[in-house]
Amino acid sequence: MKIGVLTSGGDCPGLNAVIRGIVRKGIRSHEDTFVGIRDGWRGLLEDDVFDMSMLDVRGLSGRGGTILGTSRTHPYEGAGPERMREVMSAHGIDAIVAIGGEGTLAGAARLVHEEGLNIIGVPKTIDNDLSGTDYTFGFDSAHAIATESIDRLRTTAESHHRCMVIEVMGRNVGWIALHAGMAGGAHAILMPEFPVSFDQIEEWVTSARDRGRAPIVVVAEGFIPEGLDEQVADRGVDNKGRTRLGGIADFLAPKIEEITGIESRATILGHLQRGGSPTAYDRVLSTRLGMAAADLAHNGDWGKMASLKGTDIVSVDMASAVDRLKSVPLQRWEEAQVLFG
């Protein structure tokens, strides 16, 4: 078989390790050949592809970003599926492995079920919000970066007796905030799933201060305080119409200072969480998912996605993996609250 590989949506650590796993397994186990598709669906719509060998993927396990490039181009833009068929036919491409998050996999599932294209998925997102897999690659690296940042900010907070408000990514779920906050010993963790009042935030912050601690507040970018109806920071939308999140820390820090009297500072980690080398865990997970995707493609399991279940790599239906967000459950929220204040 000849298989095309693309990465779409936001970048994250581990993408290159997936590419490497796909190509090495496909060539060594199945004698398949591969083409790289540049910048996600754009490359397939604009015929921007290149032959890819094992030489092209050597040394990629620990390299961040993606050698294929990425974009948020929608697969139904322009001539859409018909153009994809033309490009695939011109290059003799039998199947596509699409590596991406919710939007990428939703589009891929639609192309399989409505257009009959041969596509396999690999789940990618630092947000960890895909319901079809226990963890997505990129998440471990993101919350490790956030945890290290919390550790660094704690030392300056303690030196100046300040409250630090650290904003992490995650869009509409709080997985990064929860894991980084617990690992970093935060005195409050604020997530989109569980709005809390300013009175509660004040209680947690002053409790930490009264114990002689410099309060650490970790907030997910999609958090909306109780009593407010929408994001406090209006940053508009991107060129694909998605709401731009970020800025809640800049709103909370002065508010916390006002209600507690504790000097407070905001730090927005932003794209730092998506850059750099993947952790060892993400390198292994990415490689295993890539190898499994190569098997799924070779076996013709179209519409399936390589997924992590416990410690096993399994296949699941792509459409079911994106039918709802995987939010932080109430049990995890209640578990963490004993650590607050």
CSV table of C-alpha atoms in Angstrom, one decimal:
chain,number,residue,atom,x,y,z
A,1,MET,CA,0.0,0.0,0.0
A,2,LYS,CA,0.9,3.6,-0.4
A,3,ILE,CA,-0.1,5.7,2.6
A,4,GLY,CA,-0.2,9.4,3.1
A,5,VAL,CA,0.4,10.9,6.5
A,6,LEU,CA,-0.7,14.4,7.7
A,7,THR,CA,-0.8,16.4,10.9
A,8,SER,CA,-3.6,18.9,11.3
A,9,GLY,CA,-4.7,21.4,14.0
A,10,GLY,CA,-2.6,22.7,16.8
A,11,ASP,CA,1.0,21.4,17.1
A,12,CYS,CA,2.1,19.5,20.2
A,13,PRO,CA,5.0,17.4,21.4
A,14,GLY,CA,5.0,13.9,20.1
A,15,LEU,CA,3.8,14.5,16.5
A,16,ASN,CA,7.1,13.6,15.0
A,17,ALA,CA,7.3,10.4,17.1
A,18,VAL,CA,4.0,9.3,15.7
A,19,ILE,CA,5.1,10.0,12.1
A,20,ARG,CA,8.3,7.9,12.8
A,21,GLY,CA,6.2,5.1,14.3
A,22,ILE,CA,3.9,4.9,11.3
A,23,VAL,CA,6.6,4.9,8.7
A,24,ARG,CA,9.0,2.5,10.4
A,25,LYS,CA,6.2,0.0,11.2
A,26,GLY,CA,4.6,0.3,7.8
A,27,ILE,CA,7.9,-0.3,5.9
A,28,ARG,CA,9.4,-3.0,8.1
A,29,SER,CA,6.3,-5.0,8.8
A,30,HIS,CA,4.1,-4.5,5.8
A,31,GLU,CA,6.5,-3.2,3.0
A,32,ASP,CA,4.2,-0.2,2.6
A,33,THR,CA,5.4,3.1,1.1
A,34,PHE,CA,4.6,6.5,2.4
A,35,VAL,CA,4.1,10.1,1.3
A,36,GLY,CA,4.2,13.1,3.6
A,37,ILE,CA,1.3,15.6,3.2
A,38,ARG,CA,2.3,19.2,4.1
A,39,ASP,CA,0.3,21.4,6.4
A,40,GLY,CA,-2.7,19.1,7.1
A,41,TRP,CA,-5.6,19.0,4.8
A,42,ARG,CA,-4.2,21.9,2.8
A,43,GLY,CA,-1.5,19.7,1.4
A,44,LEU,CA,-4.0,17.1,0.2
A,45,LEU,CA,-6.2,19.8,-1.4
A,46,GLU,CA,-3.3,21.6,-3.0
A,47,ASP,CA,-1.2,18.6,-4.0
A,48,ASP,CA,1.7,19.4,-1.7
A,49,VAL,CA,3.1,16.0,-1.0
A,50,PHE,CA,6.5,14.3,-1.0
A,51,ASP,CA,7.8,10.7,-0.8
A,52,MET,CA,8.8,9.8,2.7
A,53,SER,CA,11.3,7.0,3.7
A,54,MET,CA,12.8,5.8,6.9
A,55,LEU,CA,15.7,8.1,6.3
A,56,ASP,CA,13.2,11.1,6.5
A,57,VAL,CA,12.0,10.0,10.0
A,58,ARG,CA,15.3,9.1,11.7
A,59,GLY,CA,15.9,10.8,15.0
A,60,LEU,CA,12.4,12.1,15.4
A,61,SER,CA,11.4,10.6,18.7
A,62,GLY,CA,12.5,13.5,20.8
A,63,ARG,CA,11.9,16.3,18.3
A,64,GLY,CA,9.0,18.7,19.0
A,65,GLY,CA,6.7,20.2,16.4
A,66,THR,CA,6.0,18.4,13.2
A,67,ILE,CA,8.2,17.9,10.1
A,68,LEU,CA,5.1,17.9,8.0
A,69,GLY,CA,3.8,21.2,9.1
A,70,THR,CA,0.2,21.8,10.2
A,71,SER,CA,-2.8,24.1,9.6
A,72,ARG,CA,-6.4,24.4,10.5
A,73,THR,CA,-7.6,24.1,6.9
A,74,HIS,CA,-11.0,22.3,6.8
A,75,PRO,CA,-11.1,19.2,4.5
A,76,TYR,CA,-14.3,20.5,2.9
A,77,GLU,CA,-12.8,23.8,1.8
A,78,GLY,CA,-12.7,24.5,-1.9
A,79,ALA,CA,-13.2,21.4,-4.0
A,80,GLY,CA,-13.0,19.3,-0.9
A,81,PRO,CA,-13.3,15.5,-1.1
A,82,GLU,CA,-13.4,15.5,-4.9
A,83,ARG,CA,-10.1,17.3,-5.1
A,84,MET,CA,-8.6,14.9,-2.5
A,85,ARG,CA,-9.6,11.9,-4.6
A,86,GLU,CA,-7.8,13.5,-7.6
A,87,VAL,CA,-4.6,14.1,-5.6
A,88,MET,CA,-4.7,10.6,-4.1
A,89,SER,CA,-5.2,9.0,-7.5
A,90,ALA,CA,-2.5,11.1,-9.1
A,91,HIS,CA,0.1,9.8,-6.5
A,92,GLY,CA,-1.3,6.3,-6.1
A,93,ILE,CA,-2.2,7.0,-2.5
A,94,ASP,CA,-4.4,4.2,-1.1
A,95,ALA,CA,-5.0,5.6,2.4
A,96,ILE,CA,-4.5,8.5,4.7
A,97,VAL,CA,-3.4,8.6,8.3
A,98,ALA,CA,-4.7,11.8,9.9
A,99,ILE,CA,-3.0,12.8,13.1
A,100,GLY,CA,-5.0,15.5,15.0
A,101,GLY,CA,-7.5,16.5,17.6
A,102,GLU,CA,-11.3,16.8,17.8
A,103,GLY,CA,-11.7,18.9,14.7
A,104,THR,CA,-9.3,16.8,12.6
A,105,LEU,CA,-10.8,13.5,13.6
A,106,ALA,CA,-14.4,14.7,13.2
A,107,GLY,CA,-13.6,15.8,9.6
A,108,ALA,CA,-11.8,12.5,9.0
A,109,ALA,CA,-14.8,10.5,10.2
A,110,ARG,CA,-17.1,12.4,7.9
A,111,LEU,CA,-14.8,11.8,4.9
A,112,VAL,CA,-14.9,8.1,5.6
A,113,HIS,CA,-18.6,7.7,6.2
A,114,GLU,CA,-19.9,10.3,3.7
A,115,GLU,CA,-17.2,10.2,1.0
A,116,GLY,CA,-15.8,6.7,1.2
A,117,LEU,CA,-12.2,7.8,1.7
A,118,ASN,CA,-9.8,5.5,3.3
A,119,ILE,CA,-8.7,7.2,6.5
A,120,ILE,CA,-7.2,6.2,9.8
A,121,GLY,CA,-7.0,8.5,12.8
A,122,VAL,CA,-4.4,9.1,15.6
A,123,PRO,CA,-5.6,11.3,18.6
A,124,LYS,CA,-3.5,14.3,19.3
A,125,THR,CA,-4.2,17.2,21.7
A,126,ILE,CA,-2.5,18.6,24.8
A,127,ASP,CA,-6.1,19.2,26.1
A,128,ASN,CA,-6.8,15.5,26.7
A,129,ASP,CA,-10.4,16.1,25.8
A,130,LEU,CA,-11.1,13.2,23.4
A,131,SER,CA,-13.5,10.7,24.8
A,132,GLY,CA,-12.3,7.8,22.8
A,133,THR,CA,-8.9,7.4,24.5
A,134,ASP,CA,-7.7,7.4,28.1
A,135,TYR,CA,-4.9,9.9,27.3
A,136,THR,CA,-3.8,11.8,24.2
A,137,PHE,CA,-0.2,12.2,23.4
A,138,GLY,CA,1.0,15.8,24.1
A,139,PHE,CA,-0.9,16.0,27.3
A,140,ASP,CA,1.8,14.6,29.5
A,141,SER,CA,4.4,17.0,28.0
A,142,ALA,CA,2.0,20.0,28.4
A,143,HIS,CA,1.3,19.5,32.1
A,144,ALA,CA,4.9,18.6,32.8
A,145,ILE,CA,5.9,22.0,31.3
A,146,ALA,CA,3.1,23.7,33.4
A,147,THR,CA,4.3,21.9,36.5
A,148,GLU,CA,7.9,23.1,36.0
A,149,SER,CA,6.6,26.6,35.5
A,150,ILE,CA,4.6,26.5,38.8
A,151,ASP,CA,7.7,25.3,40.6
A,152,ARG,CA,9.7,28.2,39.3
A,153,LEU,CA,7.0,30.8,40.0
A,154,ARG,CA,6.6,29.4,43.6
A,155,THR,CA,10.1,30.5,44.5
A,156,THR,CA,9.6,34.1,43.4
A,157,ALA,CA,6.2,34.1,45.0
A,158,GLU,CA,7.6,33.0,48.4
A,159,SER,CA,10.4,35.6,48.1
A,160,HIS,CA,8.0,38.4,47.7
A,161,HIS,CA,5.0,37.0,49.7
A,162,ARG,CA,2.8,37.3,46.6
A,163,CYS,CA,-0.1,35.3,45.1
A,164,MET,CA,0.7,33.9,41.7
A,165,VAL,CA,-2.1,33.2,39.3
A,166,ILE,CA,-0.9,30.8,36.5
A,167,GLU,CA,-3.0,30.3,33.4
A,168,VAL,CA,-2.7,27.1,31.5
A,169,MET,CA,-4.3,25.9,28.2
A,170,GLY,CA,-7.0,23.3,27.8
A,171,ARG,CA,-9.8,25.2,26.0
A,172,ASN,CA,-13.1,24.0,27.5
A,173,VAL,CA,-11.7,21.3,29.8
A,174,GLY,CA,-9.5,21.5,32.9
A,175,TRP,CA,-7.2,18.4,32.6
A,176,ILE,CA,-4.0,20.4,32.3
A,177,ALA,CA,-5.0,22.7,35.2
A,178,LEU,CA,-5.9,19.7,37.3
A,179,HIS,CA,-2.8,17.6,36.8
A,180,ALA,CA,-0.3,20.5,36.8
A,181,GLY,CA,-2.0,22.1,39.8
A,182,MET,CA,-1.9,18.9,41.8
A,183,ALA,CA,1.7,18.1,40.8
A,184,GLY,CA,2.7,21.7,41.6
A,185,GLY,CA,1.0,21.9,45.0
A,186,ALA,CA,-1.5,24.7,43.9
A,187,HIS,CA,-3.7,26.1,46.7
A,188,ALA,CA,-6.6,26.5,44.2
A,189,ILE,CA,-7.3,25.0,40.8
A,190,LEU,CA,-10.0,26.6,38.6
A,191,MET,CA,-11.5,24.7,35.7
A,192,PRO,CA,-14.3,25.3,33.2
A,193,GLU,CA,-16.3,22.3,34.4
A,194,PHE,CA,-16.7,23.6,37.9
A,195,PRO,CA,-17.3,27.4,38.3
A,196,VAL,CA,-16.6,28.7,41.7
A,197,SER,CA,-17.3,32.1,43.4
A,198,PHE,CA,-14.9,34.9,44.2
A,199,ASP,CA,-15.8,34.2,47.9
A,200,GLN,CA,-14.5,30.7,47.5
A,201,ILE,CA,-11.3,31.8,45.8
A,202,GLU,CA,-10.8,34.4,48.5
A,203,GLU,CA,-11.2,31.7,51.2
A,204,TRP,CA,-8.6,29.3,49.5
A,205,VAL,CA,-6.1,32.1,49.0
A,206,THR,CA,-6.3,33.7,52.4
A,207,SER,CA,-6.2,30.2,54.1
A,208,ALA,CA,-2.8,29.6,52.3
A,209,ARG,CA,-1.6,33.0,53.3
A,210,ASP,CA,-2.6,32.6,56.9
A,211,ARG,CA,-0.5,29.4,57.0
A,212,GLY,CA,2.5,31.3,55.9
A,213,ARG,CA,2.4,30.2,52.3
A,214,ALA,CA,2.6,32.2,49.1
A,215,PRO,CA,-0.7,31.3,47.4
A,216,ILE,CA,-0.6,29.5,44.0
A,217,VAL,CA,-3.7,29.6,41.9
A,218,VAL,CA,-3.8,27.6,38.7
A,219,VAL,CA,-6.6,28.5,36.2
A,220,ALA,CA,-7.6,26.9,32.9
A,221,GLU,CA,-8.0,29.4,30.1
A,222,GLY,CA,-11.7,28.4,29.7
A,223,PHE,CA,-12.6,29.0,33.3
A,224,ILE,CA,-15.6,31.4,33.9
A,225,PRO,CA,-16.1,32.5,37.5
A,226,GLU,CA,-19.5,31.8,39.1
A,227,GLY,CA,-22.0,34.5,38.4
A,228,LEU,CA,-20.5,35.5,35.0
A,229,ASP,CA,-22.1,34.4,31.8
A,230,GLU,CA,-19.1,34.4,29.4
A,231,GLN,CA,-15.4,34.8,29.1
A,232,VAL,CA,-14.1,37.9,30.8
A,233,ALA,CA,-11.4,38.5,28.2
A,234,ASP,CA,-12.9,39.1,24.8
A,235,ARG,CA,-10.1,38.2,22.4
A,236,GLY,CA,-12.3,37.6,19.4
A,237,VAL,CA,-12.1,34.7,17.0
A,238,ASP,CA,-9.4,33.2,14.9
A,239,ASN,CA,-9.5,32.9,11.1
A,240,LYS,CA,-11.5,29.7,11.4
A,241,GLY,CA,-14.1,31.3,13.6
A,242,ARG,CA,-13.0,29.6,16.8
A,243,THR,CA,-13.1,31.7,20.0
A,244,ARG,CA,-9.7,32.9,21.1
A,245,LEU,CA,-9.2,31.9,24.7
A,246,GLY,CA,-6.7,33.3,27.2
A,247,GLY,CA,-6.6,36.2,29.6
A,248,ILE,CA,-8.5,35.0,32.6
A,249,ALA,CA,-5.4,35.2,34.8
A,250,ASP,CA,-5.0,38.9,34.0
A,251,PHE,CA,-8.6,39.4,35.2
A,252,LEU,CA,-8.2,37.2,38.3
A,253,ALA,CA,-4.9,38.5,39.7
A,254,PRO,CA,-6.1,42.1,40.3
A,255,LYS,CA,-9.4,40.8,41.6
A,256,ILE,CA,-7.7,38.5,44.1
A,257,GLU,CA,-5.5,41.4,45.2
A,258,GLU,CA,-8.5,43.6,45.7
A,259,ILE,CA,-10.5,41.1,47.8
A,260,THR,CA,-7.6,39.7,49.8
A,261,GLY,CA,-5.1,42.5,50.0
A,262,ILE,CA,-2.4,40.1,48.9
A,263,GLU,CA,-0.1,41.4,46.1
A,264,SER,CA,-0.9,39.2,43.1
A,265,ARG,CA,0.7,38.6,39.7
A,266,ALA,CA,-0.5,36.8,36.6
A,267,THR,CA,1.5,34.5,34.3
A,268,ILE,CA,-0.1,33.1,31.1
A,269,LEU,CA,1.9,30.1,29.9
A,270,GLY,CA,0.3,30.0,26.5
A,271,HIS,CA,2.1,28.3,23.7
A,272,LEU,CA,5.0,27.3,25.9
A,273,GLN,CA,3.0,24.3,26.8
A,274,ARG,CA,2.8,23.1,23.1
A,275,GLY,CA,6.5,23.6,22.3
A,276,GLY,CA,9.7,21.7,22.9
A,277,SER,CA,10.6,18.1,23.2
A,278,PRO,CA,8.0,15.5,24.3
A,279,THR,CA,8.4,13.7,27.7
A,280,ALA,CA,9.5,10.1,27.7
A,281,TYR,CA,5.9,9.0,28.3
A,282,ASP,CA,4.7,10.9,25.3
A,283,ARG,CA,7.5,9.6,23.1
A,284,VAL,CA,6.5,6.0,23.9
A,285,LEU,CA,2.8,6.6,23.6
A,286,SER,CA,3.2,8.5,20.3
A,287,THR,CA,5.4,5.8,18.8
A,288,ARG,CA,2.9,3.0,19.9
A,289,LEU,CA,0.0,4.9,18.5
A,290,GLY,CA,1.8,5.4,15.2
A,291,MET,CA,2.7,1.8,14.9
A,292,ALA,CA,-0.9,0.8,15.6
A,293,ALA,CA,-2.1,3.2,13.0
A,294,ALA,CA,0.1,1.7,10.4
A,295,ASP,CA,-1.4,-1.7,11.2
A,296,LEU,CA,-5.0,-0.3,11.0
A,297,ALA,CA,-4.2,1.2,7.6
A,298,HIS,CA,-2.6,-1.9,6.2
A,299,ASN,CA,-5.6,-4.0,7.4
A,300,GLY,CA,-8.1,-1.5,5.9
A,301,ASP,CA,-9.9,-0.6,9.1
A,302,TRP,CA,-11.2,2.7,7.7
A,303,GLY,CA,-12.8,5.1,10.1
A,304,LYS,CA,-10.9,3.6,13.1
A,305,MET,CA,-8.5,5.4,15.5
A,306,ALA,CA,-5.6,4.1,17.4
A,307,SER,CA,-6.4,4.6,21.1
A,308,LEU,CA,-5.0,4.1,24.6
A,309,LYS,CA,-7.1,1.9,26.9
A,310,GLY,CA,-5.4,1.4,30.2
A,311,THR,CA,-1.9,0.4,29.1
A,312,ASP,CA,-3.1,-1.2,25.8
A,313,ILE,CA,-3.3,0.2,22.4
A,314,VAL,CA,-6.7,-0.6,20.8
A,315,SER,CA,-8.8,0.7,17.9
A,316,VAL,CA,-12.0,2.6,18.3
A,317,ASP,CA,-14.5,4.3,15.9
A,318,MET,CA,-13.3,7.8,15.1
A,319,ALA,CA,-16.9,9.2,15.0
A,320,SER,CA,-17.6,8.0,18.6
A,321,ALA,CA,-14.3,9.5,19.8
A,322,VAL,CA,-15.4,13.0,18.9
A,323,ASP,CA,-19.1,12.9,19.7
A,324,ARG,CA,-18.5,14.6,23.1
A,325,LEU,CA,-15.7,16.3,25.1
A,326,LYS,CA,-14.0,14.3,27.8
A,327,SER,CA,-14.4,16.6,30.7
A,328,VAL,CA,-12.9,16.4,34.2
A,329,PRO,CA,-15.4,14.3,36.2
A,330,LEU,CA,-16.9,15.4,39.5
A,331,GLN,CA,-15.0,12.7,41.4
A,332,ARG,CA,-11.6,14.2,40.3
A,333,TRP,CA,-12.7,17.7,41.3
A,334,GLU,CA,-13.9,16.5,44.7
A,335,GLU,CA,-10.7,14.5,45.2
A,336,ALA,CA,-8.5,17.6,44.5
A,337,GLN,CA,-10.4,20.0,46.8
A,338,VAL,CA,-8.9,18.5,49.9
A,339,LEU,CA,-5.6,20.0,48.8
A,340,PHE,CA,-6.9,23.6,48.4
A,341,GLY,CA,-6.3,26.5,50.7
